[in-house]
Every structure is written in structure tokens, then in C-alpha cells.
PDB file of C-alpha atoms in Angstrom:
ATOM      1  CA  MET A 994      58.011 124.906 104.836  1.00 30.00           C
ATOM      2  CA  GLY A 995      60.973 127.348 105.523  1.00 29.00           C
ATOM      3  CA  ARG A 996      61.994 130.435 106.029  1.00 26.00           C
ATOM      4  CA  ALA A 997      62.788 132.182 102.140  1.00 30.00           C
ATOM      5  CA  GLY A 998      66.124 132.325 100.864  1.00 29.00           C
ATOM      6  CA  VAL A 999      67.501 132.948  97.366  1.00 28.00           C
ATOM      7  CA  ARG A1000      69.866 131.146  95.687  1.00 25.00           C
ATOM      8  CA  VAL A1001      71.643 131.348  91.868  1.00 27.00           C
ATOM      9  CA  GLY A1002      73.072 128.659  89.840  1.00 28.00           C
ATOM     10  CA  ALA A1003      74.606 129.477  86.616  1.00 26.00           C
ATOM     11  CA  VAL A1004      74.468 126.995  83.955  1.00 26.00           C
ATOM     12  CA  THR A1005      75.322 127.066  80.032  1.00 25.00           C
ATOM     13  CA  ALA A1006      71.961 128.286  78.614  1.00 28.00           C
ATOM     14  CA  ALA A1007      70.572 129.606  81.807  1.00 28.00           C
ATOM     15  CA  ILE A1008      70.615 131.201  85.049  1.00 26.00           C
ATOM     16  CA  VAL A1009      67.880 130.197  87.564  1.00 27.00           C
ATOM     17  CA  ALA A1010      67.196 132.053  90.376  1.00 26.00           C
ATOM     18  CA  LEU A1011      64.830 130.600  93.074  1.00 26.00           C
ATOM     19  CA  ALA A1012      63.782 130.433  96.532  1.00 25.00           C
ATOM     20  CA  LEU A1013      63.285 127.939  99.295  1.00 26.00           C
ATOM     21  CA  PRO A1014      59.712 127.112 100.044  1.00 30.00           C
ATOM     22  CA  LEU A1015      57.690 129.909 101.839  1.00 29.00           C
ATOM     23  CA  ALA A1016      55.474 129.530 105.002  1.00 28.00           C
ATOM     24  CA  SER A1017      51.840 130.631 103.717  1.00 30.00           C
ATOM     25  CA  SER A1018      49.868 132.720 105.957  1.00 29.00           C
ATOM     26  CA  GLY A1019      46.944 135.053 106.265  1.00 30.00           C
ATOM     27  CA  ALA A1020      43.294 134.620 106.250  1.00 33.00           C
ATOM     28  CA  ALA A1021      41.725 131.494 105.271  1.00 39.00           C
ATOM     29  CA  GLU A1022      38.480 133.017 103.670  1.00 44.00           C
ATOM     30  CA  PRO A1023      38.543 132.620  99.862  1.00 51.00           C
ATOM     31  CA  ALA A1024      39.113 135.888  98.153  1.00 49.00           C
ATOM     32  CA  ALA A1025      37.193 137.733  95.214  1.00 48.00           C
ATOM     33  CA  ALA A1026      37.296 139.153  92.089  1.00 47.00           C
ATOM     34  CA  GLY A1027      38.579 142.679  92.162  1.00 48.00           C
ATOM     35  CA  ASP A1028      40.312 142.312  95.687  1.00 45.00           C
ATOM     36  CA  PHE A1029      43.847 142.645  94.138  1.00 47.00           C
ATOM     37  CA  ALA A1030      45.657 145.767  93.343  1.00 44.00           C
ATOM     38  CA  VAL A1031      49.207 145.581  92.140  1.00 51.00           C
ATOM     39  CA  ALA A1032      51.232 148.627  93.685  1.00 51.00           C
ATOM     40  CA  SER A1033      54.322 149.796  91.540  1.00 59.00           C
ATOM     41  CA  VAL A1034      57.215 148.231  93.434  1.00 71.00           C
ATOM     42  CA  HIS A1035      61.156 148.121  93.091  1.00 81.00           C
ATOM     43  CA  CYS A1036      61.920 144.489  92.925  1.00 91.00           C
ATOM     44  CA  PRO A1037      65.405 143.334  92.544  1.00 92.00           C
ATOM     45  CA  ALA A1038      66.648 142.336  89.262  1.00 95.00           C
ATOM     46  CA  VAL A1039      66.683 139.191  87.457  1.00 96.00           C
ATOM     47  CA  PRO A1040      70.214 137.558  86.735  1.00 95.00           C
ATOM     48  CA  PRO A1041      70.871 137.629  82.859  1.00 96.00           C
ATOM     49  CA  PRO A1042      72.286 135.072  80.648  1.00 96.00           C
ATOM     50  CA  PRO A1043      75.958 134.428  80.235  1.00 94.00           C
ATOM     51  CA  ARG A1044      74.914 135.516  76.696  1.00 95.00           C
ATOM     52  CA  VAL A1045      72.286 136.328  74.372  1.00 97.00           C
ATOM     53  CA  PRO A1046      71.994 134.021  71.592  1.00 96.00           C
ATOM     54  CA  ALA A1047      70.343 134.835  68.316  1.00 95.00           C
ATOM     55  CA  GLY A1048      67.339 133.566  69.198  1.00 96.00           C
ATOM     56  CA  GLY A1049      66.945 135.819  72.689  1.00 97.00           C
ATOM     57  CA  SER A1050      66.168 135.259  75.946  1.00 98.00           C
ATOM     58  CA  THR A1051      62.826 133.228  77.739  1.00 98.00           C
ATOM     59  CA  VAL A1052      62.113 134.167  80.824  1.00 98.00           C
ATOM     60  CA  VAL A1053      60.382 131.560  83.137  1.00 98.00           C
ATOM     61  CA  VAL A1054      58.368 133.378  85.591  1.00 98.00           C
ATOM     62  CA  GLY A1055      57.060 130.320  88.109  1.00 98.00           C
ATOM     63  CA  ALA A1056      57.083 128.976  91.571  1.00 98.00           C
ATOM     64  CA  SER A1057      58.200 125.925  93.309  1.00 97.00           C
ATOM     65  CA  ILE A1058      57.116 123.340  90.264  1.00 98.00           C
ATOM     66  CA  ALA A1059      59.645 125.074  87.697  1.00 98.00           C
ATOM     67  CA  ALA A1060      62.088 125.571  90.972  1.00 98.00           C
ATOM     68  CA  GLY A1061      62.623 122.172  91.099  1.00 98.00           C
ATOM     69  CA  TYR A1062      61.300 121.670  94.405  1.00 98.00           C
ATOM     70  CA  ARG A1063      61.081 117.968  95.522  1.00 97.00           C
ATOM     71  CA  SER A1064      62.982 116.970  92.523  1.00 98.00           C
ATOM     72  CA  SER A1065      66.256 115.096  93.022  1.00 98.00           C
ATOM     73  CA  GLN A1066      68.658 117.729  92.319  1.00 98.00           C
ATOM     74  CA  GLY A1067      66.343 120.623  92.558  1.00 97.00           C
ATOM     75  CA  GLU A1068      66.765 123.299  89.955  1.00 96.00           C
ATOM     76  CA  ARG A1069      69.248 121.045  87.688  1.00 97.00           C
ATOM     77  CA  THR A1070      66.014 118.629  87.864  1.00 98.00           C
ATOM     78  CA  ALA A1071      63.076 120.884  87.014  1.00 98.00           C
ATOM     79  CA  TRP A1072      61.864 121.639  83.350  1.00 98.00           C
ATOM     80  CA  PRO A1073      63.572 124.817  82.839  1.00 98.00           C
ATOM     81  CA  HIS A1074      67.009 123.326  82.923  1.00 98.00           C
ATOM     82  CA  LEU A1075      65.976 120.392  81.042  1.00 98.00           C
ATOM     83  CA  LEU A1076      64.421 122.646  78.471  1.00 98.00           C
ATOM     84  CA  ALA A1077      67.275 124.635  78.039  1.00 98.00           C
ATOM     85  CA  ALA A1078      69.457 121.253  77.611  1.00 98.00           C
ATOM     86  CA  ARG A1079      66.786 120.618  75.026  1.00 97.00           C
ATOM     87  CA  LEU A1080      67.644 123.956  73.216  1.00 97.00           C
ATOM     88  CA  ARG A1081      71.713 123.482  73.423  1.00 96.00           C
ATOM     89  CA  HIS A1082      71.513 119.797  71.859  1.00 97.00           C
ATOM     90  CA  ASP A1083      69.104 120.904  69.439  1.00 96.00           C
ATOM     91  CA  ARG A1084      71.066 124.012  68.636  1.00 95.00           C
ATOM     92  CA  VAL A1085      68.251 126.281  68.956  1.00 96.00           C
ATOM     93  CA  PRO A1086      69.862 129.563  69.691  1.00 97.00           C
ATOM     94  CA  VAL A1087      67.480 130.736  72.726  1.00 97.00           C
ATOM     95  CA  ALA A1088      68.889 131.544  76.327  1.00 98.00           C
ATOM     96  CA  ILE A1089      66.394 130.299  79.325  1.00 98.00           C
ATOM     97  CA  VAL A1090      66.505 132.230  82.298  1.00 98.00           C
ATOM     98  CA  ASN A1091      64.356 130.877  85.386  1.00 98.00           C
ATOM     99  CA  ASP A1092      62.996 133.467  87.769  1.00 97.00           C
ATOM    100  CA  SER A1093      60.753 130.800  89.933  1.00 97.00           C
ATOM    101  CA  VAL A1094      60.592 131.207  93.548  1.00 95.00           C
ATOM    102  CA  SER A1095      58.935 128.492  95.607  1.00 94.00           C
ATOM    103  CA  ALA A1096      55.039 129.350  97.054  1.00 94.00           C
ATOM    104  CA  ALA A1097      55.039 132.388  94.790  1.00 97.00           C
ATOM    105  CA  ARG A1098      51.589 133.365  93.602  1.00 97.00           C
ATOM    106  CA  LEU A1099      50.427 135.592  90.713  1.00 98.00           C
ATOM    107  CA  LEU A1100      48.263 138.063  92.107  1.00 97.00           C
ATOM    108  CA  THR A1101      49.680 138.790  95.548  1.00 96.00           C
ATOM    109  CA  ASP A1102      53.184 138.623  97.696  1.00 95.00           C
ATOM    110  CA  THR A1103      53.428 136.105 100.183  1.00 87.00           C
ATOM    111  CA  PRO A1104      53.176 137.821 103.356  1.00 85.00           C
ATOM    112  CA  GLY A1105      56.479 139.206 104.477  1.00 84.00           C
ATOM    113  CA  HIS A1106      58.379 138.689 101.093  1.00 86.00           C
ATOM    114  CA  PRO A1107      57.738 141.444  98.912  1.00 90.00           C
ATOM    115  CA  CYS A1108      58.306 140.888  95.046  1.00 93.00           C
ATOM    116  CA  THR A1109      57.289 137.306  94.993  1.00 95.00           C
ATOM    117  CA  SER A1110      53.986 137.756  93.129  1.00 97.00           C
ATOM    118  CA  ALA A1111      54.262 136.896  89.362  1.00 98.00           C
ATOM    119  CA  LEU A1112      52.667 140.398  88.918  1.00 97.00           C
ATOM    120  CA  HIS A1113      55.639 142.082  91.006  1.00 97.00           C
ATOM    121  CA  ARG A1114      58.366 140.001  89.296  1.00 97.00           C
ATOM    122  CA  GLU A1115      57.107 140.563  85.483  1.00 98.00           C
ATOM    123  CA  GLY A1116      58.894 144.230  85.677  1.00 97.00           C
ATOM    124  CA  PRO A1117      62.523 142.789  86.099  1.00 97.00           C
ATOM    125  CA  ALA A1118      61.546 139.886  83.594  1.00 98.00           C
ATOM    126  CA  LEU A1119      60.738 142.245  81.120  1.00 98.00           C
ATOM    127  CA  ALA A1120      64.391 144.134  81.837  1.00 98.00           C
ATOM    128  CA  VAL A1121      66.508 140.663  81.231  1.00 98.00           C
ATOM    129  CA  PRO A1122      68.670 141.707  78.544  1.00 98.00           C
ATOM    130  CA  GLY A1123      67.210 139.952  74.886  1.00 97.00           C
ATOM    131  CA  VAL A1124      64.096 139.024  76.554  1.00 98.00           C
ATOM    132  CA  ARG A1125      61.330 137.852  73.765  1.00 97.00           C
ATOM    133  CA  THR A1126      59.089 135.619  75.581  1.00 98.00           C
ATOM    134  CA  LEU A1127      57.713 135.052  79.110  1.00 98.00           C
ATOM    135  CA  VAL A1128      56.401 131.651  80.294  1.00 98.00           C
ATOM    136  CA  LEU A1129      54.075 132.077  82.953  1.00 98.00           C
ATOM    137  CA  ALA A1130      53.777 128.505  84.914  1.00 98.00           C
ATOM    138  CA  ASP A1131      52.913 127.049  88.237  1.00 98.00           C
ATOM    139  CA  LEU A1132      49.329 129.228  88.890  1.00 98.00           C
ATOM    140  CA  ILE A1133      48.214 126.912  91.101  1.00 98.00           C
ATOM    141  CA  ASN A1134      49.406 128.523  94.558  1.00 97.00           C
ATOM    142  CA  ASP A1135      46.543 131.517  94.444  1.00 98.00           C
ATOM    143  CA  ILE A1136      44.159 128.653  94.553  1.00 98.00           C
ATOM    144  CA  GLN A1137      45.651 126.308  97.131  1.00 97.00           C
ATOM    145  CA  GLN A1138      47.244 128.758  99.517  1.00 96.00           C
ATOM    146  CA  THR A1139      45.402 130.889 102.001  1.00 95.00           C
ATOM    147  CA  PRO A1140      43.704 133.294 101.395  1.00 95.00           C
ATOM    148  CA  HIS A1141      42.374 130.829  98.868  1.00 97.00           C
ATOM    149  CA  VAL A1142      41.137 132.430  95.247  1.00 98.00           C
ATOM    150  CA  TYR A1143      38.470 130.493  94.333  1.00 98.00           C
ATOM    151  CA  ASP A1144      36.698 133.257  91.884  1.00 98.00           C
ATOM    152  CA  PRO A1145      38.448 132.440  88.600  1.00 98.00           C
ATOM    153  CA  ARG A1146      37.547 135.784  87.559  1.00 98.00           C
ATOM    154  CA  ALA A1147      40.255 137.436  89.907  1.00 98.00           C
ATOM    155  CA  ILE A1148      42.841 135.198  88.402  1.00 98.00           C
ATOM    156  CA  GLU A1149      41.762 135.336  85.017  1.00 98.00           C
ATOM    157  CA  ALA A1150      41.888 139.620  85.366  1.00 98.00           C
ATOM    158  CA  GLY A1151      45.705 138.853  86.639  1.00 98.00           C
ATOM    159  CA  LEU A1152      46.562 136.913  83.510  1.00 98.00           C
ATOM    160  CA  ARG A1153      45.314 139.739  81.356  1.00 98.00           C
ATOM    161  CA  GLN A1154      47.321 142.421  83.156  1.00 98.00           C
ATOM    162  CA  PHE A1155      50.407 140.219  82.983  1.00 98.00           C
ATOM    163  CA  VAL A1156      49.634 139.804  79.074  1.00 98.00           C
ATOM    164  CA  ALA A1157      48.875 143.597  78.449  1.00 98.00           C
ATOM    165  CA  ARG A1158      51.993 144.545  80.093  1.00 98.00           C
ATOM    166  CA  ALA A1159      54.453 141.856  78.394  1.00 98.00           C
ATOM    167  CA  HIS A1160      52.779 143.009  74.959  1.00 98.00           C
ATOM    168  CA  ALA A1161      53.199 146.492  76.000  1.00 98.00           C
ATOM    169  CA  HIS A1162      57.133 146.054  75.911  1.00 98.00           C
ATOM    170  CA  HIS A1163      56.588 143.543  72.362  1.00 97.00           C
ATOM    171  CA  VAL A1164      57.027 140.409  74.579  1.00 98.00           C
ATOM    172  CA  ARG A1165      55.418 137.282  74.181  1.00 98.00           C
ATOM    173  CA  VAL A1166      53.459 135.280  76.645  1.00 98.00           C
ATOM    174  CA  VAL A1167      53.514 131.490  77.072  1.00 98.00           C
ATOM    175  CA  ALA A1168      51.194 130.126  79.519  1.00 98.00           C
ATOM    176  CA  GLY A1169      51.199 126.786  81.225  1.00 98.00           C
ATOM    177  CA  THR A1170      48.022 125.161  82.500  1.00 98.00           C
ATOM    178  CA  ILE A1171      47.943 124.330  86.230  1.00 98.00           C
ATOM    179  CA  ALA A1172      48.668 120.789  86.630  1.00 98.00           C
ATOM    180  CA  PRO A1173      46.412 118.516  89.264  1.00 98.00           C
ATOM    181  CA  TYR A1174      46.682 118.794  92.951  1.00 98.00           C
ATOM    182  CA  GLY A1175      44.184 115.988  94.134  1.00 98.00           C
ATOM    183  CA  GLY A1176      45.590 114.543  97.354  1.00 98.00           C
ATOM    184  CA  PHE A1177      47.644 117.293  98.466  1.00 98.00           C
ATOM    185  CA  PRO A1178      46.215 118.430 102.178  1.00 98.00           C
ATOM    186  CA  ALA A1179      45.034 121.891 100.659  1.00 98.00           C
ATOM    187  CA  TYR A1180      43.287 120.208  98.214  1.00 98.00           C
ATOM    188  CA  GLN A1181      39.510 121.157  98.167  1.00 98.00           C
ATOM    189  CA  PRO A1182      36.820 120.762  95.287  1.00 98.00           C
ATOM    190  CA  ALA A1183      36.082 124.668  95.124  1.00 98.00           C
ATOM    191  CA  GLY A1184      39.687 124.667  94.179  1.00 98.00           C
ATOM    192  CA  GLU A1185      39.351 122.218  91.937  1.00 98.00           C
ATOM    193  CA  ARG A1186      36.857 123.858  89.883  1.00 98.00           C
ATOM    194  CA  THR A1187      38.835 126.945  89.929  1.00 98.00           C
ATOM    195  CA  ARG A1188      41.678 125.229  88.632  1.00 98.00           C
ATOM    196  CA  ARG A1189      39.592 123.784  85.906  1.00 98.00           C
ATOM    197  CA  GLN A1190      37.894 126.920  84.815  1.00 98.00           C
ATOM    198  CA  VAL A1191      41.284 129.018  84.771  1.00 98.00           C
ATOM    199  CA  ASN A1192      42.817 126.056  82.670  1.00 98.00           C
ATOM    200  CA  ALA A1193      39.997 126.283  80.282  1.00 98.00           C
ATOM    201  CA  PHE A1194      40.327 130.404  80.065  1.00 98.00           C
ATOM    202  CA  ILE A1195      44.297 129.783  79.631  1.00 98.00           C
ATOM    203  CA  THR A1196      43.331 127.062  76.941  1.00 98.00           C
ATOM    204  CA  HIS A1197      40.715 128.885  75.138  1.00 98.00           C
ATOM    205  CA  SER A1198      40.587 132.420  75.599  1.00 98.00           C
ATOM    206  CA  ARG A1199      43.329 133.262  72.938  1.00 97.00           C
ATOM    207  CA  LEU A1200      44.973 135.746  75.243  1.00 98.00           C
ATOM    208  CA  PHE A1201      48.391 133.927  75.319  1.00 98.00           C
ATOM    209  CA  ASP A1202      50.495 133.487  72.408  1.00 97.00           C
ATOM    210  CA  ALA A1203      51.280 130.117  73.066  1.00 97.00           C
ATOM    211  CA  VAL A1204      49.565 127.455  75.935  1.00 98.00           C
ATOM    212  CA  LEU A1205      51.930 124.884  77.560  1.00 98.00           C
ATOM    213  CA  ASP A1206      49.288 122.319  78.623  1.00 98.00           C
ATOM    214  CA  PHE A1207      51.221 120.587  81.526  1.00 98.00           C
ATOM    215  CA  ASP A1208      47.847 119.801  83.362  1.00 98.00           C
ATOM    216  CA  ALA A1209      47.319 117.374  80.042  1.00 98.00           C
ATOM    217  CA  VAL A1210      50.641 116.032  80.342  1.00 98.00           C
ATOM    218  CA  VAL A1211      51.244 114.918  84.178  1.00 98.00           C
ATOM    219  CA  ARG A1212      47.121 114.112  85.122  1.00 98.00           C
ATOM    220  CA  ASP A1213      46.434 110.736  85.451  1.00 98.00           C
ATOM    221  CA  PRO A1214      43.841 109.911  82.984  1.00 97.00           C
ATOM    222  CA  HIS A1215      42.039 107.490  85.723  1.00 97.00           C
ATOM    223  CA  GLN A1216      41.830 110.064  88.128  1.00 98.00           C
ATOM    224  CA  PRO A1217      42.064 113.317  86.465  1.00 98.00           C
ATOM    225  CA  VAL A1218      42.070 115.497  89.725  1.00 98.00           C
ATOM    226  CA  ARG A1219      45.700 114.018  90.670  1.00 98.00           C
ATOM    227  CA  MET A1220      49.014 113.601  88.765  1.00 98.00           C
ATOM    228  CA  ARG A1221      50.066 110.154  87.426  1.00 98.00           C
ATOM    229  CA  PRO A1222      51.682 108.041  90.198  1.00 98.00           C
ATOM    230  CA  ALA A1223      54.924 107.820  87.949  1.00 98.00           C
ATOM    231  CA  TYR A1224      54.946 111.763  87.869  1.00 98.00           C
ATOM    232  CA  ASP A1225      54.092 112.338  91.508  1.00 98.00           C
ATOM    233  CA  SER A1226      57.057 113.152  94.249  1.00 98.00           C
ATOM    234  CA  GLY A1227      54.796 111.695  96.838  1.00 98.00           C
ATOM    235  CA  ASP A1228      53.115 115.230  97.839  1.00 98.00           C
ATOM    236  CA  HIS A1229      50.689 115.068  95.194  1.00 98.00           C
ATOM    237  CA  LEU A1230      51.707 118.797  93.941  1.00 98.00           C
ATOM    238  CA  HIS A1231      55.340 118.572  93.066  1.00 98.00           C
ATOM    239  CA  PRO A1232      56.206 116.440  90.160  1.00 98.00           C
ATOM    240  CA  SER A1233      59.256 113.767  90.559  1.00 98.00           C
ATOM    241  CA  ASP A1234      61.994 113.795  88.358  1.00 98.00           C
ATOM    242  CA  ALA A1235      60.009 111.781  85.979  1.00 98.00           C
ATOM    243  CA  GLY A1236      57.448 114.241  85.690  1.00 98.00           C
ATOM    244  CA  GLN A1237      59.755 116.927  85.520  1.00 98.00           C
ATOM    245  CA  ARG A1238      61.337 115.460  82.227  1.00 98.00           C
ATOM    246  CA  ALA A1239      57.866 114.805  80.668  1.00 98.00           C
ATOM    247  CA  MET A1240      56.817 118.322  81.133  1.00 98.00           C
ATOM    248  CA  ALA A1241      60.449 119.493  79.626  1.00 98.00           C
ATOM    249  CA  ARG A1242      59.945 117.024  76.868  1.00 98.00           C
ATOM    250  CA  ALA A1243      56.329 118.539  76.129  1.00 97.00           C
ATOM    251  CA  VAL A1244      57.525 121.906  75.209  1.00 98.00           C
ATOM    252  CA  PRO A1245      57.346 122.080  71.413  1.00 96.00           C
ATOM    253  CA  LEU A1246      60.824 124.271  70.828  1.00 95.00           C
ATOM    254  CA  ARG A1247      59.284 126.405  68.130  1.00 93.00           C
ATOM    255  CA  VAL A1248      56.977 128.037  70.788  1.00 94.00           C
ATOM    256  CA  LEU A1249      60.271 129.738  72.414  1.00 93.00           C
ATOM    257  CA  TRP A1250      61.695 130.020  68.670  1.00 85.00           C
ATOM    258  CA  PRO A1251      58.789 131.432  66.272  1.00 77.00           C
ATOM    259  CA  PRO A1252      59.013 132.743  62.743  1.00 65.00           C
ATOM    260  CA  ALA A1253      59.889 136.156  62.511  1.00 60.00           C
ATOM    261  CA  GLY A1254      56.914 138.205  63.127  1.00 50.00           C
ATOM    262  CA  ARG A1255      55.063 136.092  65.751  1.00 52.00           C
TER     263      ARG A1255
END
């Protein structure tokens, strides 16, 4: 994985900000609940959409999957871009802003790369003009990168913090479940247990305004710890173009433009 470098691509309904893959580093010992304190830092602004339609802006706070890493055209074949195309086709007045940074974690910044954690990037996401919804996705990196977070309570605490801050700004949070990563070099049974426990929390805690079950969309029904072969880019972590299309199709558009008062 290479050095971080940010590029921004503008599309009709979306501004996409993403980074090249980052090298993970740090201690190899699993981290425990309570190890993470998010300091107040000044992070760069998220590029706004060209215009804010009637349904406002939805900001995707993700990592390399949502950034399109290992898909054929990067951001242009990632599910947020494909979702923006669906919105345009169905005349749903919502702008998608993709603030996905490869190798980003939820709880902590990638060493040497400040403002990469979702908790740090949340502030700029909440400042996007017309923001009504944050989609929090790609939560695998706290588990699979070192230092591994194998205590689901630590990740759940970070999720609660993320939602509380968004709700304080009257912004909804939609969470994506964590796709399987069996076969990836960093896969460990302890990490798989954490992934399943966090997914159960996302699905059943009622913390979120809506849930996108990406795990159910891409997992192999015969080997649930792995992606379907047709959806696997080959590294067993990042979806192929077909997997990205399946994820984009699985998003109910009403999640992004709910009835008034939701």
C-alpha cells in the first residue's frame, strides 16, 4: 500500500474525495475498549456538491471499499457513484458526497495521516451544505489493521459517539454492516467474531436511523466468512465491479430521502 495522496473527482450529483491506500502500522497487539479518546482537531473541509437539491446532501464517510479501491475505474465504479446515478435516473433530489479515504478507521487516525478516522472526519462531513444524512461504511479497518480492535465494545462506543454528534446537529446516520473478509491476509477468527458482533449491534441496537446490510448483500451463502466469488476483486476484502453494483442496488432510495419528520 502506498503513500497517502488525495484526489477529488466531480460528478453531476456527487463530489468524491478519496485517498490512495495507506500503509497500516503500529503495535500488533489487539486494542481494548476505552483506549480511544478523540481529540478536537481541525480537519480539511469536505468538497461540497455543485448544488444542493431539495432533498439535501448525503455524505458517505467510508474507506477503501466506498472509494472504489480495486474496482475497474476507482471512484467511478464505487457504489456511492453508482448510487448517485440511480438517484439521477429516478429523479430523487439528493446529492451524494463521497468522503471516503482508503485505509481509514473509525476510532483512530492512520499513523502519520491526521484526520483519517471517521470520528475526526465527521465534523467536516456535518459542515457540508445541506447535509441531512451521513452514511457510515467500511468499518472493517479497526478490526483487520494493526493495532487490531477485537473488543466489539470499543467499536460500539465509537459508533455511539458518531451518532450522538450527528443527532446533536439534527443529521441522520445510516450505517453499513461490515462485509466479510475471510481469505484476506489479515483475517483472524478473533476478528471474524468481532465483525459479527459489531454487525449484530449495528443491525439490532436501534442506534441508527437506518441500516444497509452490505454483509448480507456480498457474503457467500456457502462460506459466510467470505465474499461471493463473483463479488470478490481477488483480495477477499474489496468488492469487484459486480460487488460494487450489487451494493449500490441494495440501497433503498427512501433511506436517503425519508418522509418528512424522519
